[in-house]
XYZ file of C-alpha atoms in Angstrom:
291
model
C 11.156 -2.778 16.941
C 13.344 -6.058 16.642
C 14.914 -7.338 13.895
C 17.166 -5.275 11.741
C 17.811 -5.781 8.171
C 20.960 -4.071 7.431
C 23.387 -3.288 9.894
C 23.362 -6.227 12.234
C 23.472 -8.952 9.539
C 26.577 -7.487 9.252
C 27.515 -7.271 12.578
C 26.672 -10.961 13.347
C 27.035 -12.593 9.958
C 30.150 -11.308 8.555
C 33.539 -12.712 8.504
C 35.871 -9.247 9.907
C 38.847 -8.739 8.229
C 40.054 -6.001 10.541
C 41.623 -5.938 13.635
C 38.681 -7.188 16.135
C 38.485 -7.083 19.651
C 35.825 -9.108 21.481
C 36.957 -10.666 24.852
C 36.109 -10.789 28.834
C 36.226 -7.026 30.776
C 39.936 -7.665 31.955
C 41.375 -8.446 28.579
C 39.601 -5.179 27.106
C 39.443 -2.945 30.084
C 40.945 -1.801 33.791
C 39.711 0.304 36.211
C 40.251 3.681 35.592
C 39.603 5.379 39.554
C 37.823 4.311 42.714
C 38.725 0.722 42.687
C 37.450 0.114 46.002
C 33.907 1.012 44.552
C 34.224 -1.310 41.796
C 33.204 -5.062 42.138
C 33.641 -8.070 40.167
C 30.977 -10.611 40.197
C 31.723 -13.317 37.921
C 31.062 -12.053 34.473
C 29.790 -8.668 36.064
C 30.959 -5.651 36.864
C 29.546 -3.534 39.787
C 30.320 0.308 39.793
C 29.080 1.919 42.878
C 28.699 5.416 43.782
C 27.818 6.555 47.467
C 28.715 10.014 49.434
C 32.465 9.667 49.084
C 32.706 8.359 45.166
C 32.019 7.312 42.323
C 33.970 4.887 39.524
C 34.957 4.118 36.260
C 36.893 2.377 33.761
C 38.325 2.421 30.735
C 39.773 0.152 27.492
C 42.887 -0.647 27.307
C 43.031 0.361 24.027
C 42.305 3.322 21.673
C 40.133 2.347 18.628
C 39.163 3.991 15.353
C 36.252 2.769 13.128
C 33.557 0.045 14.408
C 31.416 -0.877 16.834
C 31.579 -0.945 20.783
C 29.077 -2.474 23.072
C 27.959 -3.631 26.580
C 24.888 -4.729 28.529
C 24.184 -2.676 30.983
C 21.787 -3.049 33.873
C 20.685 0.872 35.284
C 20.779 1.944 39.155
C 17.279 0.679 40.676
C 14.883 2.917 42.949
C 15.417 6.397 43.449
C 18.829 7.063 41.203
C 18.091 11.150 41.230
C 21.477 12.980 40.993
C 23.041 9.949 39.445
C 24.698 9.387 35.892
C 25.992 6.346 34.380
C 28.420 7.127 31.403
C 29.297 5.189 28.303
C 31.264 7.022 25.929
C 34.096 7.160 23.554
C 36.633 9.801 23.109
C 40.050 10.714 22.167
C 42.011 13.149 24.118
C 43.289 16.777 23.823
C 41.441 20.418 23.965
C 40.368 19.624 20.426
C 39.075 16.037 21.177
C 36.111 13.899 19.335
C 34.092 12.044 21.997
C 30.237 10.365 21.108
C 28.147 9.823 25.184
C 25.741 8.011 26.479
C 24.559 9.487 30.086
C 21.817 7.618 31.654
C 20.161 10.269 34.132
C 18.738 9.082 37.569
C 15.468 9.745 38.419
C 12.981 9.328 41.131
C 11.489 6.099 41.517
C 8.152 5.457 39.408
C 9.578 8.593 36.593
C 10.802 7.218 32.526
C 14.468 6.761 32.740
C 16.338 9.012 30.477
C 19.009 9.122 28.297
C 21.335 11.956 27.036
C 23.548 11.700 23.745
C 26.116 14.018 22.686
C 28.591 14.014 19.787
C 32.116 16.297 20.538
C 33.756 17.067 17.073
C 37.223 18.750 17.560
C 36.384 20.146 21.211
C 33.261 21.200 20.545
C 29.705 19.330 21.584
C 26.395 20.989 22.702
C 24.648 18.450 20.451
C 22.720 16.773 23.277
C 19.370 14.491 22.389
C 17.715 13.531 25.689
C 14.945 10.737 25.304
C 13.374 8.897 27.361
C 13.652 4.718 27.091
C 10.634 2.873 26.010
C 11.451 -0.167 28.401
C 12.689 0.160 32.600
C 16.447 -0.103 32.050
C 16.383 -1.256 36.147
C 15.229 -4.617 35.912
C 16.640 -6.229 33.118
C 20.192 -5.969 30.968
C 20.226 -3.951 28.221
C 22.291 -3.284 25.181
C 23.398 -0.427 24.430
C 26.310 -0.162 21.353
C 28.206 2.845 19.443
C 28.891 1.808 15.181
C 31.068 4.450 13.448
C 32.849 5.197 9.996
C 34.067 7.564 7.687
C 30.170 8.189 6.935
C 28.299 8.070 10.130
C 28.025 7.925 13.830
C 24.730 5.169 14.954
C 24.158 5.072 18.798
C 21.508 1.655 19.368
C 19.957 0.363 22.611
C 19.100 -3.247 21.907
C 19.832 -2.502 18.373
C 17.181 -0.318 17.973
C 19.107 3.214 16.141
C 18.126 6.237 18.638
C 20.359 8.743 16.806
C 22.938 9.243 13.719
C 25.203 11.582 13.053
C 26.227 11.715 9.415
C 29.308 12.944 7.391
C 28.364 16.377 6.195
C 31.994 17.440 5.414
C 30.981 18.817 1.924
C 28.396 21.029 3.547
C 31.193 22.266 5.991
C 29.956 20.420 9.083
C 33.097 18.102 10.836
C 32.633 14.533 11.474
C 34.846 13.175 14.263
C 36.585 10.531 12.098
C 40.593 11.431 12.339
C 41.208 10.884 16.283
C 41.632 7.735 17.828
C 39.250 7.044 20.710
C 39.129 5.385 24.093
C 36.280 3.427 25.434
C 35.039 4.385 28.974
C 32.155 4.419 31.673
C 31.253 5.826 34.954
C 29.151 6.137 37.709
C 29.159 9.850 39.470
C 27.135 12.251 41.044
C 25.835 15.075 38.689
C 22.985 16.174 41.094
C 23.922 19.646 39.942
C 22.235 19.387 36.547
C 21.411 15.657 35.821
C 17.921 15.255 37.165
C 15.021 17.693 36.199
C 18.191 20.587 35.616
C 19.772 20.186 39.287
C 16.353 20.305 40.913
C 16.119 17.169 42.160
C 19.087 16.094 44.116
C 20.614 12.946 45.233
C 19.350 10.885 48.033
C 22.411 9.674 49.964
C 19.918 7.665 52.294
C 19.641 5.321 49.079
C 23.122 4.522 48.629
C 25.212 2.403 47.375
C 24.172 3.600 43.973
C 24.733 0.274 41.986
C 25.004 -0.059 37.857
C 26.012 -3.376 36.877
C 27.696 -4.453 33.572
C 28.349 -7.275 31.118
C 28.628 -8.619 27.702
C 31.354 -6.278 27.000
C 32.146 -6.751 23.134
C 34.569 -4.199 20.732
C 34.965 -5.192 16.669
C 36.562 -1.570 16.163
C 40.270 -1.487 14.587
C 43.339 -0.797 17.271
C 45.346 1.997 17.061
C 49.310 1.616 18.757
C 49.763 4.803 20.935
C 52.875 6.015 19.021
C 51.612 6.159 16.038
C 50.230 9.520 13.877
C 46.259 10.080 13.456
C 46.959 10.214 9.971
C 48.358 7.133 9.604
C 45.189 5.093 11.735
C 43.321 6.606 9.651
C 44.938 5.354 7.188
C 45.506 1.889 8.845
C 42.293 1.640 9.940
C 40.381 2.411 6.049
C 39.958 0.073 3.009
C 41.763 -0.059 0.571
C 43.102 -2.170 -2.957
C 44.695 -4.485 -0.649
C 42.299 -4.191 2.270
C 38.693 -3.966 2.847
C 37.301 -3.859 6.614
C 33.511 -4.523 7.573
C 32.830 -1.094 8.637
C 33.246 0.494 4.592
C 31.384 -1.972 3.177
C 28.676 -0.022 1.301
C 25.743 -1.436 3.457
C 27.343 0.320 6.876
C 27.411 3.500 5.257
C 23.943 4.585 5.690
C 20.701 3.126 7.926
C 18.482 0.507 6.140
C 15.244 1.241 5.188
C 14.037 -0.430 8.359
C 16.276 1.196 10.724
C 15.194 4.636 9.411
C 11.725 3.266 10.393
C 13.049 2.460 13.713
C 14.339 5.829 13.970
C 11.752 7.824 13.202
C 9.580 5.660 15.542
C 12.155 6.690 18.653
C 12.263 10.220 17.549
C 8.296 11.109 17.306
C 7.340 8.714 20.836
C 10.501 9.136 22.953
C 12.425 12.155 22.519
C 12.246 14.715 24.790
C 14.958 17.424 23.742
C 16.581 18.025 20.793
C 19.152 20.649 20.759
C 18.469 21.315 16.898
C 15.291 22.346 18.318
C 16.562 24.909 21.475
C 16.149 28.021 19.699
C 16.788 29.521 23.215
C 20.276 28.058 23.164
C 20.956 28.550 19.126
C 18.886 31.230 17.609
C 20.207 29.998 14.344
C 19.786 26.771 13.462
C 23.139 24.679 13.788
C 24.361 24.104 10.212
C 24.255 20.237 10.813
C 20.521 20.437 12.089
C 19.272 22.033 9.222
C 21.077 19.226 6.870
C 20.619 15.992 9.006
C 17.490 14.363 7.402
C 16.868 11.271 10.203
């Protein structure tokens, strides 16, 4: 489960044409609410959460087409009722947004994490799996790549989930909106450990997640301008050619489709393709999606 063939040699080996973005936290992001629970440690970043709040930030910046990625170290002990978000997303009723939510547990349980992809306002896609490794103790990565072709979420470069361009077969792909990078630390005790059953422990707080290694290759998008033209901007073309369309990023290797399958069968806990509680038919994208 280490070494990737396809889609990190091109990640660390190639020369990016576009507009890349790879820098310390304040030159790529700001605090976004609670600054007095949000601490600066050298290279880290402390969010804390406790009785009265929790906090976030954002980028700077809205982004569309690449790859966005941090190290993250989880809360430690009993984190029941907590989440820690990593997501992108654009804004509006009708938004795109792809998540990460790490969900608390008590101490000594797997620590799990929920994925979701939003595609024009809607989502109810959620994967929930849980990580092979304790995300407590050490840093890990944890990285969005997307295109015209795909979505890849990757924890330590390992590909836990894709969500592919199936525009022909009528299924949206959330590849027109420019998007926002953002985390948080907050209390979902209502739903976020063992569905709301287990609540949070205020006798363990502060509720800690620390962060570093923040890193965006993804292509800028000024505010003022139209989606249409980013998109536009932000494709190859005769006079232009950007990492993330070169033919390799369009699809998993061989290997990572190995990885994948390796994740799905030994970690995954819910898939919503499989809820036939919550879709009695089978979501069109489910029945098309072959990883």
């Amino acid at each position: 489960m280490v070494n990737m063939s396809g889609i990190l040699a091109f990640f660390v080996g190639l020369v990016m044409v576009g507009l890349v973005s790879s820098a310390k936290f304040d030159e790529l992001f700001q605090s976004s609410w609670a600054l007095d629970h949000f601490i600066h440690e050298g290279e880290q970043i402390k969010l804390q959460l406790d009785k009265y709040s929790g906090a976030g930030f954002e980028s700077k910046k809205k982004y569309m087409f690449g790859r966005v990625s941090l190290n993250l170290k989880l809360v430690e002990g009993d984190s029941a009722g907590t989440v820690t978000a990593f997501y992108m997303s654009s804004e509006g009723a009708n938004h795109n947004e792809f998540d990460f939510e790490f969900l608390g547990n008590t101490t000594g349980e797997p620590y799990s994490v929920q994925t979701n992809v939003y595609v024009n306002g809607v989502g109810n896609r959620e994967q929930r799996l849980n990580l092979w490794f304790d995300p407590t103790k050490e840093f890990h990565s944890y990285s969005i790549f997307w295109n015209q072709r795909q979505v890849v979420f990757l924890v330590d470069e390992t590909p836990i989930r894709v969500h592919m361009n199936l525009e022909h077969k009528g299924n949206p792909i959330p590849k027109d909106q420019a998007m926002g990078v953002y985390s948080s630390l907050w209390n979902a005790d209502d739903w976020a450990t063992q569905g709301g059953r287990v609540k949070t422990d205020w006798s363990h707080a502060p509720f800690v997640a620390t962060y570093k290694d923040f890193e965006i290759n993804a292509c800028e998008c000024p505010v003022p301008v139209t989606a249409a033209e980013n998109a536009k901007r932000c494709s190859s073309s005769e006079d232009k050619s950007y990492w993330w369309d070169e033919p390799t990023m369009s699809e998993l290797s061989l290997h990572q489709s190995h990885q994948l399958l390796w994740v799905r069968a030994n970690h995954m806990v819910y898939d919503y393709c499989s809820d036939t509680a919550r879709f009695p038919v089978t979501p069109a994208e489910c029945v098309h999606h072959r990883h």
